[in-house]
Amino acid sequence: MFKADRWLCLCATALFLASLVAGQYYVEEEKEAKSNIVWCATSLEETYKCRNFTKALERDVALFNDFFMNVTCHHGFDHDECMALINERKADVMTLDAGEVFSGGRFHSLIPLMQEGYEGGFTQYHAVAVVKKGSLPDVTNLRHLRGKKACFAWVGSHAGWTVPIYTLQREGGMVITDCNNIVKIATDFFGPSCAVNALIDKYNPIGDNSNKLCSLCTGPVSGGKCTPADPYAGFEGAFRCLVEAGDVAFLKHTTVEEMVESGIIPGVSVDQFELLCRDGTRQPISQYRQCEWGNVPSHALVVSSATTKTDHRRFKKFFTKAVNLYSSKQRRYNSTLPLGRNDGQDDRYRPYQSPYTTSSTTTYSPFTSPDRAAYGNESQPYETFDLFESRRYGRRLNLMFQDAARHLAPIDEDKQNYQRYLGKALDEIYDTRSCPVGRMMLCVTSDAEYEKCIKMRTALKAQLIKPDMLCMKAHSHITCMQHIQSGTADVTVLDASDVYTAGLHYDLMPFMSEVYDLGLPEYYVVAVAKEEDPDTELTYLRGKNTCHSGINTAAGWVYPMAYLISNGWIRPYGCDSIRAAAEYFTKSCIPGAISKEYNTGIPYDNMCDLCHGSSFRYCRRDASEDYYGNSGAFRCLVEGGGHVAFVRHTTVIENTGGKKREWWARDALPDDFELLCPDGTRAEVNEFKKCNLGKVKANAIVARGGRGYNGTELNAYINLFTYAQQFYGRKFSDDFSFSMFFSIPPYHDLIFSDATRGLRVVDSDKRWFDAYLGPNFMRARRITDCHAGANSLSISAFGSLLFGVVTLFWSRCMF
């Protein structure tokens, strides 16, 4: 008996502890669950409605049982600001149209939690084009909309922007003139129009959008015109634009009836308007199913993807209960509750009235018109808050939720992402961003460059920059030139001297160039020596150890060797500059000097004695050799035993004064080095303008020229790099960002020079190699290269003529 009592006691104790733990877990889970919501509103009117919602919740807190949540309201400037705030967890919820669900999901990690349901249980609506009845008799098909005055809800709206652009691109002759700016495409098609947000950074990244799509908007110029505060913003604003100024408006199928019923615009009726169908015919407003331009998923309630599943459940239960309590339309839809007004505290937001007033009141809104104010003066003790009604708050409809909504439908957990939610609409969004050029293959020459290329491709894809960029690793720059000529690759970045080789032998042409601190696509070639080594002079380098950026590079070889040979300091051996250098200098590092691709003569081993690469990387003319490039040549001077380095004028400043984290440059200061001048004197490193070996053109991006020239492809490549540098042209990078002009240590100048401050389009009359490089470089190259000379000039002249003919042909075809 004693044992049985003891076991019973133990079991009871175990049950008690288990229930205590379970209860504690339950309490902890409830404690962690969110009990406050910040609603982000995008207009003053929506803020008023949101505050009325909070008043209603305070009154009816007991009706929510365990699902009650405190709601506070934040007024954001626009949808983009609100999306950013939700992503940063400074706000919690808002509603977005399908086009913005895409932006919110892709760029702000927002997910759709619930979506609006409309009459009949539908969770989608129809995109339509509306015109005034009897107007535009010349428009019998969609192509005739070219040059017309259009009214859009806002740029990025699915029904009011994406669907019409998508349809006109496929059926209306809208030509893609800019692969990365849909606003420019619409600008080229329509006449003066109103498309709110057409000039914001999001849709105008390089700042050159025309004002044409804002010229019809009527907001105040300072901060209001063509913004969400413009009277022509939103679907109701686009309808007003049509009534007052436009030829065609792109709306939801419910917009016309909503605006007519609201009385916001007096004197208009539904029969004054008609639908423009995709086949050019007209239909009454009521026939939207037969005359739609597309179906659009309903607006969605979005939250941060970082929100917990527990909070998801609470949000769904809370908003479902709120709809049941505060939607007269939902009650009519369900036919469960009689239509009427509840007795209770007035929940309207009055910024100038005490919230504790209990006497009979009049509906207040700072936006209410005198007529509506008179209507509101009817004696009515209290008025119920309606979640799907917005007329009382001013001259805007569809605040917080669409007024046509009847209920909120929870979205299944496996569909709570923008891709699954949008479905076919996602294809329409992507298709409006299509490009006639499908890809651009960038050719690089080392593993480090290939890795950076892959990161760049990922970064461009994240911003949807077209055409799609692909990467190819080749054995050398010469191989890259061959791949581009054959069509296997499309572009590569070359040193000025390689631009010469690419143009002379492979018909490649420079179309964009790097720009450094001079503000022009050029730089100075300088000779650098250590300040502690006063015996090294430019006029007598016999027996010295020299460091070069690479064989046949402009700064590291062509200009210094041309100077030394032309001034008689080195025996020329005709034009065999490699032999001349090998016999004049004791040791050097000239990456590529023993490569058969760059040295078709005798390889001289002392030309690579100072190089640092291991195994097959030794003396290679790419980033796998530590002493390759301008920074590599400078490193050779610092640690590799060199007496002089021939580099770009920016190199010393780039690698000294703590700008480099690598150990070899950590203690180097600019004052530790001096420039060697042509007259035998020395100068400070910042005096390169008076102490240099000449000025040379910057590195350039090259593509096919000659017979392989394609103007459409070239313009697409220019467009891609222009937008790429706008998004990723910053000078510094970290683990979570990408920079085109930054190389991860210990590497330098990967793909682009680290000294680059931007890319500039090469003028069309300078896109043949000799025109780009100029006469001084051509003369220097002839001094140092036996394969350069009069023959190259004749080929160059023929190439220039051929290029001019092809360019003229393409310009006529395009325009």
XYZ file of N, CA and C in Angstrom, residues 152-246:
285
model
N -1.869 57.489 -66.289
C -1.535 56.262 -65.574
C -1.772 56.456 -64.084
N -2.084 55.359 -63.394
C -2.265 55.455 -61.944
C -0.949 55.869 -61.282
N 0.068 55.120 -61.520
C 1.442 55.472 -61.117
C 2.384 54.454 -61.735
N 3.616 54.820 -61.917
C 4.599 53.904 -62.479
C 4.836 52.761 -61.494
N 4.656 51.548 -61.969
C 4.803 50.381 -61.115
C 3.490 49.735 -60.760
N 2.391 50.466 -60.854
C 1.074 49.868 -60.625
C 0.818 48.813 -61.693
N 0.225 47.700 -61.298
C 0.071 46.622 -62.281
C -1.017 46.939 -63.295
N -2.211 47.263 -62.815
C -3.303 47.565 -63.750
C -3.112 48.914 -64.418
N -2.518 49.854 -63.695
C -2.399 51.216 -64.201
C -1.089 51.527 -64.879
N -0.203 50.504 -65.028
C 1.077 50.742 -65.702
C 1.599 49.487 -66.416
N 1.827 48.416 -65.667
C 2.466 47.234 -66.250
C 1.628 46.594 -67.342
N 0.331 46.369 -67.076
C -0.526 45.720 -68.071
C -0.609 46.526 -69.364
N -0.859 47.849 -69.306
C -0.888 48.589 -70.585
C 0.454 48.593 -71.315
N 1.570 48.720 -70.597
C 2.878 48.703 -71.257
C 3.133 47.330 -71.874
N 2.836 46.278 -71.129
C 3.003 44.909 -71.625
C 2.171 44.687 -72.888
N 0.917 45.138 -72.868
C 0.025 44.941 -74.017
C 0.496 45.741 -75.226
N 0.907 46.974 -75.005
C 1.339 47.814 -76.125
C 2.662 47.338 -76.713
N 3.518 46.755 -75.907
C 4.769 46.208 -76.439
C 4.498 45.048 -77.389
N 3.466 44.286 -77.106
C 3.180 43.112 -77.922
C 2.167 43.367 -79.027
N 1.266 44.299 -78.829
C 0.197 44.499 -79.802
C 0.096 45.926 -80.325
N 0.823 46.852 -79.718
C 0.666 48.248 -80.095
C 1.877 48.883 -80.734
N 2.899 48.099 -81.009
C 4.069 48.653 -81.676
C 4.971 49.476 -80.793
N 4.884 49.309 -79.485
C 5.788 50.029 -78.579
C 7.166 49.379 -78.639
N 8.176 50.128 -79.074
C 9.529 49.606 -79.283
C 10.351 49.770 -78.002
N 11.130 48.741 -77.677
C 12.016 48.802 -76.505
C 13.255 49.592 -76.886
N 13.302 50.829 -76.448
C 14.425 51.709 -76.773
C 15.476 51.762 -75.673
N 15.136 51.273 -74.483
C 16.071 51.244 -73.365
C 15.764 50.001 -72.547
N 16.697 49.051 -72.548
C 16.444 47.769 -71.893
C 16.257 47.892 -70.391
N 16.687 48.984 -69.793
C 16.683 49.100 -68.338
C 15.888 50.290 -67.820
N 15.065 50.883 -68.672
C 14.257 52.018 -68.219
C 12.932 51.999 -68.958
N 11.925 51.444 -68.307
C 10.622 51.302 -68.932
C 9.948 52.655 -69.121
N 10.305 53.634 -68.289
C 9.725 54.972 -68.427
C 10.146 55.597 -69.757
N 11.400 55.396 -70.146
C 11.860 55.941 -71.429
C 11.113 55.300 -72.595
N 10.805 54.014 -72.478
C 10.058 53.330 -73.530
C 8.679 53.969 -73.684
N 8.001 54.195 -72.555
C 6.678 54.825 -72.603
C 6.774 56.266 -73.086
N 7.836 56.962 -72.701
C 8.018 58.349 -73.125
C 8.129 58.447 -74.638
N 8.828 57.506 -75.246
C 8.994 57.518 -76.693
C 7.698 57.177 -77.431
N 6.762 56.542 -76.742
C 5.518 56.119 -77.396
C 4.398 57.143 -77.242
N 4.182 57.627 -76.029
C 3.053 58.522 -75.757
C 3.443 59.983 -75.933
N 2.409 60.794 -76.032
C 2.591 62.235 -76.009
C 2.675 62.718 -74.578
N 2.448 64.009 -74.333
C 2.439 64.514 -72.955
C 1.449 63.724 -72.099
N 1.878 63.253 -70.962
C 1.061 62.351 -70.152
C 1.291 62.627 -68.684
N 0.595 61.856 -67.841
C 0.834 61.916 -66.398
C 1.039 60.493 -65.888
N 2.251 60.204 -65.466
C 2.599 58.915 -64.858
C 3.362 59.226 -63.576
N 2.657 59.247 -62.477
C 3.253 59.617 -61.194
C 4.447 58.712 -60.889
N 5.484 59.300 -60.342
C 6.741 58.627 -59.975
C 7.676 58.402 -61.163
N 7.385 58.978 -62.316
C 8.235 58.756 -63.485
C 9.629 59.348 -63.318
N 9.799 60.276 -62.365
C 11.095 60.945 -62.213
C 11.811 60.583 -60.917
N 11.248 59.665 -60.119
C 11.941 59.305 -58.873
C 13.130 58.394 -59.197
N 14.068 58.290 -58.265
C 15.298 57.533 -58.501
C 15.035 56.091 -58.907
N 14.000 55.500 -58.342
C 13.702 54.094 -58.615
C 13.472 53.840 -60.096
N 12.822 54.789 -60.781
C 12.518 54.629 -62.200
C 13.316 55.585 -63.075
N 14.224 56.310 -62.456
C 15.075 57.242 -63.180
C 16.492 57.151 -62.621
N 17.088 55.965 -62.651
C 18.338 55.741 -61.910
C 19.512 56.577 -62.370
N 19.580 56.919 -63.653
C 20.722 57.720 -64.094
C 20.328 59.182 -64.319
N 19.102 59.530 -63.953
C 18.696 60.930 -63.914
C 18.469 61.608 -65.235
N 18.203 60.851 -66.308
C 18.028 61.495 -67.611
C 16.646 61.263 -68.206
N 15.670 60.906 -67.369
C 14.306 60.760 -67.883
C 13.747 62.101 -68.332
N 12.977 62.068 -69.393
C 12.310 63.273 -69.867
C 11.161 63.631 -68.929
N 10.783 64.895 -68.919
C 9.642 65.363 -68.132
C 8.316 65.095 -68.839
N 8.365 64.445 -69.977
C 7.181 64.279 -70.819
C 6.052 63.543 -70.105
N 6.372 62.511 -69.335
C 5.344 61.745 -68.645
C 4.877 62.415 -67.360
N 5.372 63.593 -67.086
C 4.888 64.369 -65.943
C 4.242 65.679 -66.391
N 4.305 65.983 -67.674
C 3.847 67.290 -68.150
C 2.353 67.488 -67.992
N 1.579 66.403 -67.940
C 0.124 66.529 -67.795
C -0.304 66.584 -66.333
N 0.592 66.222 -65.412
C 0.256 66.232 -63.995
C 0.059 67.672 -63.520
N -0.720 67.845 -62.452
C -1.125 69.201 -62.054
C -0.707 69.592 -60.647
N 0.051 68.767 -59.958
C 0.454 69.117 -58.607
C 1.388 70.310 -58.591
N 1.571 70.925 -57.422
C 2.510 72.046 -57.317
C 3.920 71.584 -57.665
N 4.655 72.435 -58.365
C 5.969 72.056 -58.872
C 6.909 71.671 -57.738
N 6.842 72.352 -56.637
C 7.754 72.086 -55.530
C 7.215 70.954 -54.659
N 7.662 69.727 -54.950
C 7.356 68.596 -54.088
C 6.028 67.916 -54.311
N 5.189 68.416 -55.222
C 3.880 67.804 -55.399
C 3.616 67.273 -56.788
N 4.171 67.908 -57.791
C 3.916 67.499 -59.173
C 4.537 66.145 -59.461
N 3.733 65.258 -60.016
C 4.197 63.934 -60.442
C 4.673 63.077 -59.266
N 4.129 63.347 -58.080
C 4.422 62.561 -56.888
C 3.116 61.934 -56.394
N 3.163 61.082 -55.388
C 1.913 60.519 -54.859
C 0.948 61.563 -54.324
N 1.414 62.786 -54.087
C 0.525 63.848 -53.627
C -0.155 64.582 -54.781
N 0.182 64.261 -56.020
C -0.405 64.919 -57.181
C -1.897 64.584 -57.272
N -2.747 65.549 -57.646
C -4.171 65.253 -57.814
C -4.456 64.155 -58.823
N -3.526 63.894 -59.734
C -3.727 62.853 -60.734
C -3.079 61.523 -60.332
N -2.707 61.366 -59.071
C -2.093 60.129 -58.609
C -3.164 59.097 -58.278
N -2.824 57.831 -58.443
C -3.749 56.756 -58.126
C -4.784 56.551 -59.218
N -5.635 55.558 -59.047
C -6.641 55.267 -60.061
C -7.689 56.379 -60.138
N -8.076 56.926 -58.984
C -9.035 58.032 -59.026
C -8.400 59.272 -59.645
N -7.088 59.472 -59.407
C -6.394 60.594 -60.034
C -6.267 60.421 -61.529
N -6.010 59.185 -61.984
C -5.928 58.927 -63.422
C -7.274 59.185 -64.096
N -8.365 58.858 -63.397
C -9.692 59.155 -63.949
C -9.916 60.664 -64.039
N -9.521 61.388 -63.009
C -9.629 62.851 -63.053
C -8.792 63.419 -64.197
N -7.593 62.849 -64.394
C -6.729 63.265 -65.499
C -7.437 63.078 -66.834
N -8.138 61.954 -66.992
C -8.875 61.700 -68.227
C -9.977 62.730 -68.427
N -10.708 63.035 -67.368
C -11.812 63.995 -67.461
C -11.307 65.377 -67.844
N -10.180 65.789 -67.284
C -9.738 67.168 -67.428
C -8.710 67.400 -68.533
N -7.917 66.365 -68.880
C -6.800 66.657 -69.793
C -6.420 65.535 -70.737
N -6.611 64.276 -70.364
C -6.046 63.171 -71.115
C -6.936 62.631 -72.210
